Amino acid sequence: MKISHALFTSALLSILQLSSAYAPLADVTARSVKTSEDIDLSNFVSTPSSKGKKTMLVLATYAADFNAIEYAQRLRYYMPELQKRGITKIGLVLNCEADSAKALVDIVDLPCDTSEGYGVTLMVDPLGRAGRAFGVGTGWRPDDKDMSPYVKLFGMLWGLGAWATLPAVIGGYIGNPFKPQPWIEDAMAVGQQKGRWPDMALVLDENGGDVVTNKFTELPVVGTWPRRPLELATLRLQNMLDISIKNWKELAPNEKSLNAGVLTQLGGCIVADEKGQPIYEWKDPGICAVANFEDILDKIQVE
């Protein structure tokens, strides 16, 4: 039996396309907030933009969650540095409905395709299927249908099913004398400009909103640390009070999402080359334990 040249070429192209796709997300989709169309995440990861050779995909949590908020804040600050490293295509998937996703990126001033026409491609996956396909943590007692998801979440705050939660939270108080986290100051400045409390950590320029003084740098001895004690804890208090709690009705998961387990599902991210091969992968090991973007910058050099 003869096989036509066109049929053979088509089959070969299909095989090559599948081999270059990112396998864990094969046949997994998320919905574009801008167009309401489904986006194949495997192809998204494996197909860089015309301006660069690498793609980043953040599989975050529900919009009111600490991890989702911090991923959005970190993306806002680090986007220029990521682009210098050829990561010019960046996607953010949130486990919520489109209105909640748009509300969160507006709150943190994250440039997205939905508002600015550039920046992050914003997507939603209300049931969290993409994250689970990627292999993110599903928290404490994920298969227990009788236990309230809020009880499960409370257990996770103490490290149950999320071992890194307490170290990540405590680290926000004690600081770090070795590794800088400049995104914290940027996120606090955005918060202060939007009237979020605590609002006394920074002195901002009245005209442009630039940081004139970071009062954490005035602490004796530890003020010279790259990440000062209490600095990240102050931002997280700001995030909890004036983002998560204040906007809970707008950002919280709906009943269907709760039943799917997104309240306790953690997040993760991947950076891939033009063939869809991972350069960097991360799966959150706890609440507040998201990817350290300084590690990504260290791993991937400026082009």
Short mmCIF file of C-alpha atoms in Angstrom, two decimals:
data_model
loop_
_atom_site.label_atom_id
_atom_site.label_comp_id
_atom_site.label_asym_id
_atom_site.label_seq_id
_atom_site.Cartn_x
_atom_site.Cartn_y
_atom_site.Cartn_z
CA MET A 1 0.00 0.00 0.00
CA LYS A 2 1.37 3.36 -1.02
CA ILE A 3 1.32 6.31 1.37
CA SER A 4 1.07 9.72 -0.23
CA HIS A 5 3.90 12.17 0.32
CA ALA A 6 1.48 14.75 1.82
CA LEU A 7 0.10 12.23 4.33
CA PHE A 8 3.58 11.12 5.35
CA THR A 9 4.73 14.73 5.82
CA SER A 10 1.65 15.55 7.89
CA ALA A 11 2.20 12.53 10.14
CA LEU A 12 5.89 13.38 10.57
CA LEU A 13 5.08 16.97 11.52
CA SER A 14 2.55 15.76 14.06
CA ILE A 15 5.11 13.44 15.64
CA LEU A 16 7.71 16.20 15.78
CA GLN A 17 5.20 18.58 17.31
CA LEU A 18 4.27 16.06 19.99
CA SER A 19 7.91 15.30 20.77
CA SER A 20 8.66 18.99 21.28
CA ALA A 21 5.60 19.64 23.43
CA TYR A 22 5.84 19.76 27.22
CA ALA A 23 4.60 16.28 28.14
CA PRO A 24 3.13 16.86 31.66
CA LEU A 25 0.68 19.40 30.22
CA ALA A 26 -0.25 17.43 27.10
CA ASP A 27 -3.94 17.99 26.24
CA VAL A 28 -4.31 20.34 29.23
CA THR A 29 -5.94 23.71 28.60
CA ALA A 30 -6.66 26.95 30.42
CA ARG A 31 -9.04 29.68 29.33
CA SER A 32 -7.69 32.99 28.07
CA VAL A 33 -9.17 35.86 30.06
CA LYS A 34 -8.76 38.17 27.06
CA THR A 35 -10.39 36.02 24.37
CA SER A 36 -12.32 33.41 26.43
CA GLU A 37 -10.73 30.75 24.20
CA ASP A 38 -8.98 27.64 25.48
CA ILE A 39 -5.18 27.65 25.27
CA ASP A 40 -3.28 24.38 25.00
CA LEU A 41 -0.70 24.76 27.77
CA SER A 42 1.72 22.22 26.36
CA ASN A 43 1.89 24.18 23.11
CA PHE A 44 2.06 27.44 25.04
CA VAL A 45 5.14 26.28 26.91
CA SER A 46 6.75 24.81 23.79
CA THR A 47 6.20 27.78 21.48
CA PRO A 48 8.22 30.89 22.36
CA SER A 49 7.35 34.33 21.10
CA SER A 50 9.10 35.85 18.07
CA LYS A 51 11.10 38.10 20.43
CA GLY A 52 12.73 35.40 22.52
CA LYS A 53 13.62 31.74 22.87
CA LYS A 54 12.08 30.89 26.23
CA THR A 55 8.66 30.67 27.83
CA MET A 56 7.56 30.87 31.45
CA LEU A 57 4.31 29.48 32.77
CA VAL A 58 3.17 30.10 36.32
CA LEU A 59 0.49 27.72 37.55
CA ALA A 60 -0.73 29.70 40.53
CA THR A 61 -3.52 29.17 43.06
CA TYR A 62 -6.90 30.88 43.60
CA ALA A 63 -6.87 34.67 43.40
CA ALA A 64 -7.17 35.44 47.14
CA ASP A 65 -4.37 33.06 48.11
CA PHE A 66 -0.98 34.20 49.45
CA ASN A 67 0.86 32.21 46.78
CA ALA A 68 -1.11 33.64 43.87
CA ILE A 69 -0.68 37.19 45.17
CA GLU A 70 3.07 36.77 45.60
CA TYR A 71 3.50 35.18 42.17
CA ALA A 72 1.72 38.18 40.62
CA GLN A 73 3.83 40.64 42.62
CA ARG A 74 7.06 38.88 41.69
CA LEU A 75 6.13 38.75 38.01
CA ARG A 76 5.45 42.49 38.07
CA TYR A 77 8.93 43.26 39.41
CA TYR A 78 10.99 40.63 37.59
CA MET A 79 9.43 40.81 34.12
CA PRO A 80 12.17 43.12 32.68
CA GLU A 81 14.93 40.85 33.99
CA LEU A 82 13.19 37.75 32.67
CA GLN A 83 12.90 39.38 29.25
CA LYS A 84 16.64 40.13 29.24
CA ARG A 85 17.14 36.37 29.55
CA GLY A 86 15.00 35.63 26.52
CA ILE A 87 11.88 34.80 28.55
CA THR A 88 9.58 37.02 26.52
CA LYS A 89 6.46 34.87 26.70
CA ILE A 90 4.98 34.58 30.19
CA GLY A 91 1.69 33.00 31.18
CA LEU A 92 -0.13 33.16 34.50
CA VAL A 93 -2.87 30.63 35.26
CA LEU A 94 -5.13 31.33 38.24
CA ASN A 95 -7.59 28.83 39.72
CA CYS A 96 -10.56 31.18 39.58
CA GLU A 97 -13.06 32.80 37.25
CA ALA A 98 -12.04 35.54 34.81
CA ASP A 99 -13.43 38.43 36.89
CA SER A 100 -11.40 37.35 39.92
CA ALA A 101 -8.23 37.06 37.83
CA LYS A 102 -8.70 40.53 36.36
CA ALA A 103 -9.34 41.94 39.83
CA LEU A 104 -6.11 40.48 41.24
CA VAL A 105 -3.80 41.71 38.46
CA ASP A 106 -5.39 45.15 38.74
CA ILE A 107 -4.83 45.19 42.52
CA VAL A 108 -1.09 44.41 42.16
CA ASP A 109 -0.57 46.46 38.97
CA LEU A 110 0.62 43.51 36.89
CA PRO A 111 0.73 44.36 33.15
CA CYS A 112 -1.33 41.78 31.27
CA ASP A 113 -2.73 41.20 27.81
CA THR A 114 -6.20 41.90 29.21
CA SER A 115 -5.48 45.51 30.18
CA GLU A 116 -2.19 46.81 28.80
CA GLY A 117 -2.19 44.73 25.65
CA TYR A 118 1.26 43.40 26.57
CA GLY A 119 3.00 41.62 29.41
CA VAL A 120 1.65 38.46 30.98
CA THR A 121 -0.87 36.23 29.20
CA LEU A 122 -3.61 35.87 31.81
CA MET A 123 -5.50 32.56 31.95
CA VAL A 124 -7.93 30.86 34.30
CA ASP A 125 -8.46 27.25 35.30
CA PRO A 126 -11.23 27.36 37.95
CA LEU A 127 -10.94 23.66 38.87
CA GLY A 128 -7.14 23.57 39.04
CA ARG A 129 -6.72 20.75 36.53
CA ALA A 130 -3.58 22.23 34.95
CA GLY A 131 -1.75 22.49 38.26
CA ARG A 132 -2.58 18.91 39.18
CA ALA A 133 -1.41 17.70 35.76
CA PHE A 134 1.86 19.54 36.37
CA GLY A 135 2.12 17.80 39.73
CA VAL A 136 1.64 20.59 42.26
CA GLY A 137 0.88 19.75 45.87
CA THR A 138 -2.76 19.22 46.74
CA GLY A 139 -2.44 19.98 50.45
CA TRP A 140 -3.61 18.12 53.51
CA ARG A 141 -6.08 15.21 53.18
CA PRO A 142 -7.01 16.00 49.56
CA ASP A 143 -9.16 12.87 49.23
CA ASP A 144 -11.17 13.49 52.40
CA LYS A 145 -14.55 14.65 51.09
CA ASP A 146 -16.10 14.94 54.54
CA MET A 147 -13.64 17.42 56.02
CA SER A 148 -14.25 21.12 55.36
CA PRO A 149 -11.68 22.62 52.97
CA TYR A 150 -11.25 25.47 55.45
CA VAL A 151 -10.25 23.00 58.16
CA LYS A 152 -7.76 21.49 55.73
CA LEU A 153 -6.38 24.95 54.99
CA PHE A 154 -6.00 25.65 58.71
CA GLY A 155 -3.99 22.45 59.07
CA MET A 156 -1.76 23.48 56.19
CA LEU A 157 -0.93 26.73 57.99
CA TRP A 158 0.79 24.50 60.57
CA GLY A 159 2.62 22.49 57.93
CA LEU A 160 0.23 19.56 57.44
CA GLY A 161 0.48 18.54 53.79
CA ALA A 162 2.63 21.62 53.20
CA TRP A 163 5.88 21.14 55.09
CA ALA A 164 7.53 24.41 54.00
CA THR A 165 4.76 26.72 55.23
CA LEU A 166 6.20 27.46 58.68
CA PRO A 167 9.80 27.95 57.44
CA ALA A 168 8.54 30.32 54.73
CA VAL A 169 6.42 32.31 57.17
CA ILE A 170 9.13 32.48 59.83
CA GLY A 171 11.65 33.51 57.18
CA GLY A 172 9.52 36.56 56.50
CA TYR A 173 10.17 37.69 60.06
CA ILE A 174 13.86 36.88 60.48
CA GLY A 175 15.03 38.07 57.05
CA ASN A 176 17.98 36.77 55.05
CA PRO A 177 21.55 38.13 55.20
CA PHE A 178 22.57 36.43 51.94
CA LYS A 179 19.89 36.57 49.23
CA PRO A 180 18.19 39.82 48.16
CA GLN A 181 14.47 40.02 47.40
CA PRO A 182 14.01 43.49 45.84
CA TRP A 183 10.48 42.67 44.67
CA ILE A 184 9.29 43.10 48.27
CA GLU A 185 9.98 46.83 48.30
CA ASP A 186 8.31 47.24 44.91
CA ALA A 187 5.17 45.39 46.05
CA MET A 188 4.99 47.41 49.28
CA ALA A 189 5.31 50.64 47.30
CA VAL A 190 2.41 49.63 45.07
CA GLY A 191 0.40 48.79 48.18
CA GLN A 192 1.12 52.10 49.86
CA GLN A 193 0.21 54.03 46.72
CA LYS A 194 -3.12 52.20 46.70
CA GLY A 195 -3.72 52.98 50.37
CA ARG A 196 -3.04 49.53 51.80
CA TRP A 197 -2.00 49.10 55.44
CA PRO A 198 0.63 48.83 56.94
CA ASP A 199 1.69 52.02 55.18
CA MET A 200 4.60 53.26 57.28
CA ALA A 201 7.48 51.11 55.99
CA LEU A 202 8.40 53.30 53.02
CA VAL A 203 8.72 57.01 52.33
CA LEU A 204 7.53 57.59 48.77
CA ASP A 205 8.14 60.50 46.45
CA GLU A 206 4.96 62.56 46.31
CA ASN A 207 5.11 62.96 42.54
CA GLY A 208 6.32 59.72 40.98
CA GLY A 209 5.77 57.33 43.86
CA ASP A 210 9.43 56.25 43.85
CA VAL A 211 10.87 54.91 47.10
CA VAL A 212 12.81 57.67 48.88
CA THR A 213 13.47 55.74 52.09
CA ASN A 214 12.97 52.14 53.13
CA LYS A 215 12.76 52.32 56.91
CA PHE A 216 13.85 48.70 57.26
CA THR A 217 17.31 49.79 56.06
CA GLU A 218 17.54 51.98 59.17
CA LEU A 219 17.42 49.00 61.53
CA PRO A 220 20.67 48.61 63.49
CA VAL A 221 23.04 45.96 62.09
CA VAL A 222 20.40 43.99 60.14
CA GLY A 223 19.39 47.05 58.10
CA THR A 224 22.26 46.26 55.73
CA TRP A 225 21.01 42.74 55.02
CA PRO A 226 19.79 42.08 51.46
CA ARG A 227 16.43 41.09 52.96
CA ARG A 228 15.78 42.80 56.24
CA PRO A 229 13.91 41.20 59.18
CA LEU A 230 10.15 41.90 59.23
CA GLU A 231 10.21 43.32 55.68
CA LEU A 232 8.53 40.39 53.96
CA ALA A 233 6.27 39.80 56.97
CA THR A 234 5.04 43.40 56.67
CA LEU A 235 4.22 42.92 52.99
CA ARG A 236 2.37 39.69 53.77
CA LEU A 237 0.33 41.49 56.42
CA GLN A 238 -0.52 44.10 53.81
CA ASN A 239 -1.48 41.35 51.35
CA MET A 240 -3.61 39.51 53.91
CA LEU A 241 -5.54 42.49 55.25
CA ASP A 242 -5.99 44.71 52.23
CA ILE A 243 -5.91 42.23 49.35
CA SER A 244 -7.12 38.81 50.48
CA ILE A 245 -9.55 39.67 53.29
CA LYS A 246 -10.74 43.03 52.01
CA ASN A 247 -11.47 41.63 48.55
CA TRP A 248 -12.50 38.12 49.61
CA LYS A 249 -15.90 38.13 47.90
CA GLU A 250 -14.31 39.21 44.63
CA LEU A 251 -11.29 36.92 44.77
CA ALA A 252 -12.46 33.80 46.63
CA PRO A 253 -13.14 30.47 44.87
CA ASN A 254 -16.75 29.59 44.16
CA GLU A 255 -18.47 26.44 45.43
CA LYS A 256 -17.55 24.35 42.39
CA SER A 257 -13.89 25.32 42.74
CA LEU A 258 -13.98 24.58 46.47
CA ASN A 259 -15.33 21.11 45.76
CA ALA A 260 -12.49 20.58 43.27
CA GLY A 261 -9.96 21.26 46.02
CA VAL A 262 -8.45 24.55 44.86
CA LEU A 263 -8.53 26.08 48.36
CA THR A 264 -5.68 23.80 49.45
CA GLN A 265 -3.98 23.27 46.09
CA LEU A 266 -0.50 24.76 45.79
CA GLY A 267 1.18 26.23 42.74
CA GLY A 268 4.32 26.00 40.65
CA CYS A 269 6.08 27.28 37.56
CA ILE A 270 8.20 26.22 34.61
CA VAL A 271 10.66 27.94 32.30
CA ALA A 272 11.18 26.08 29.02
CA ASP A 273 13.32 26.50 25.92
CA GLU A 274 12.03 26.70 22.34
CA LYS A 275 11.66 22.90 22.22
CA GLY A 276 9.55 22.76 25.36
CA GLN A 277 12.39 21.30 27.41
CA PRO A 278 12.36 22.54 31.01
CA ILE A 279 15.20 24.81 32.09
CA TYR A 280 13.68 25.48 35.50
CA GLU A 281 10.80 23.82 37.35
CA TRP A 282 9.30 24.54 40.74
CA LYS A 283 6.42 23.14 42.76
CA ASP A 284 5.43 25.06 45.89
CA PRO A 285 6.14 22.95 49.00
CA GLY A 286 3.93 25.11 51.20
CA ILE A 287 1.90 28.27 51.68
CA CYS A 288 4.09 31.36 51.05
CA ALA A 289 6.77 29.04 49.63
CA VAL A 290 6.65 30.12 45.99
CA ALA A 291 9.47 30.10 43.44
CA ASN A 292 12.44 32.33 44.24
CA PHE A 293 12.85 34.40 41.09
CA GLU A 294 16.42 35.31 42.10
CA ASP A 295 17.24 31.61 41.64
CA ILE A 296 15.73 31.76 38.14
CA LEU A 297 17.89 34.78 37.28
CA ASP A 298 20.98 32.98 38.60
CA LYS A 299 20.22 29.88 36.54
CA ILE A 300 19.44 31.62 33.24
CA GLN A 301 22.00 34.13 32.01
CA VAL A 302 21.30 37.38 30.18
CA GLU A 303 21.33 36.85 26.41
#
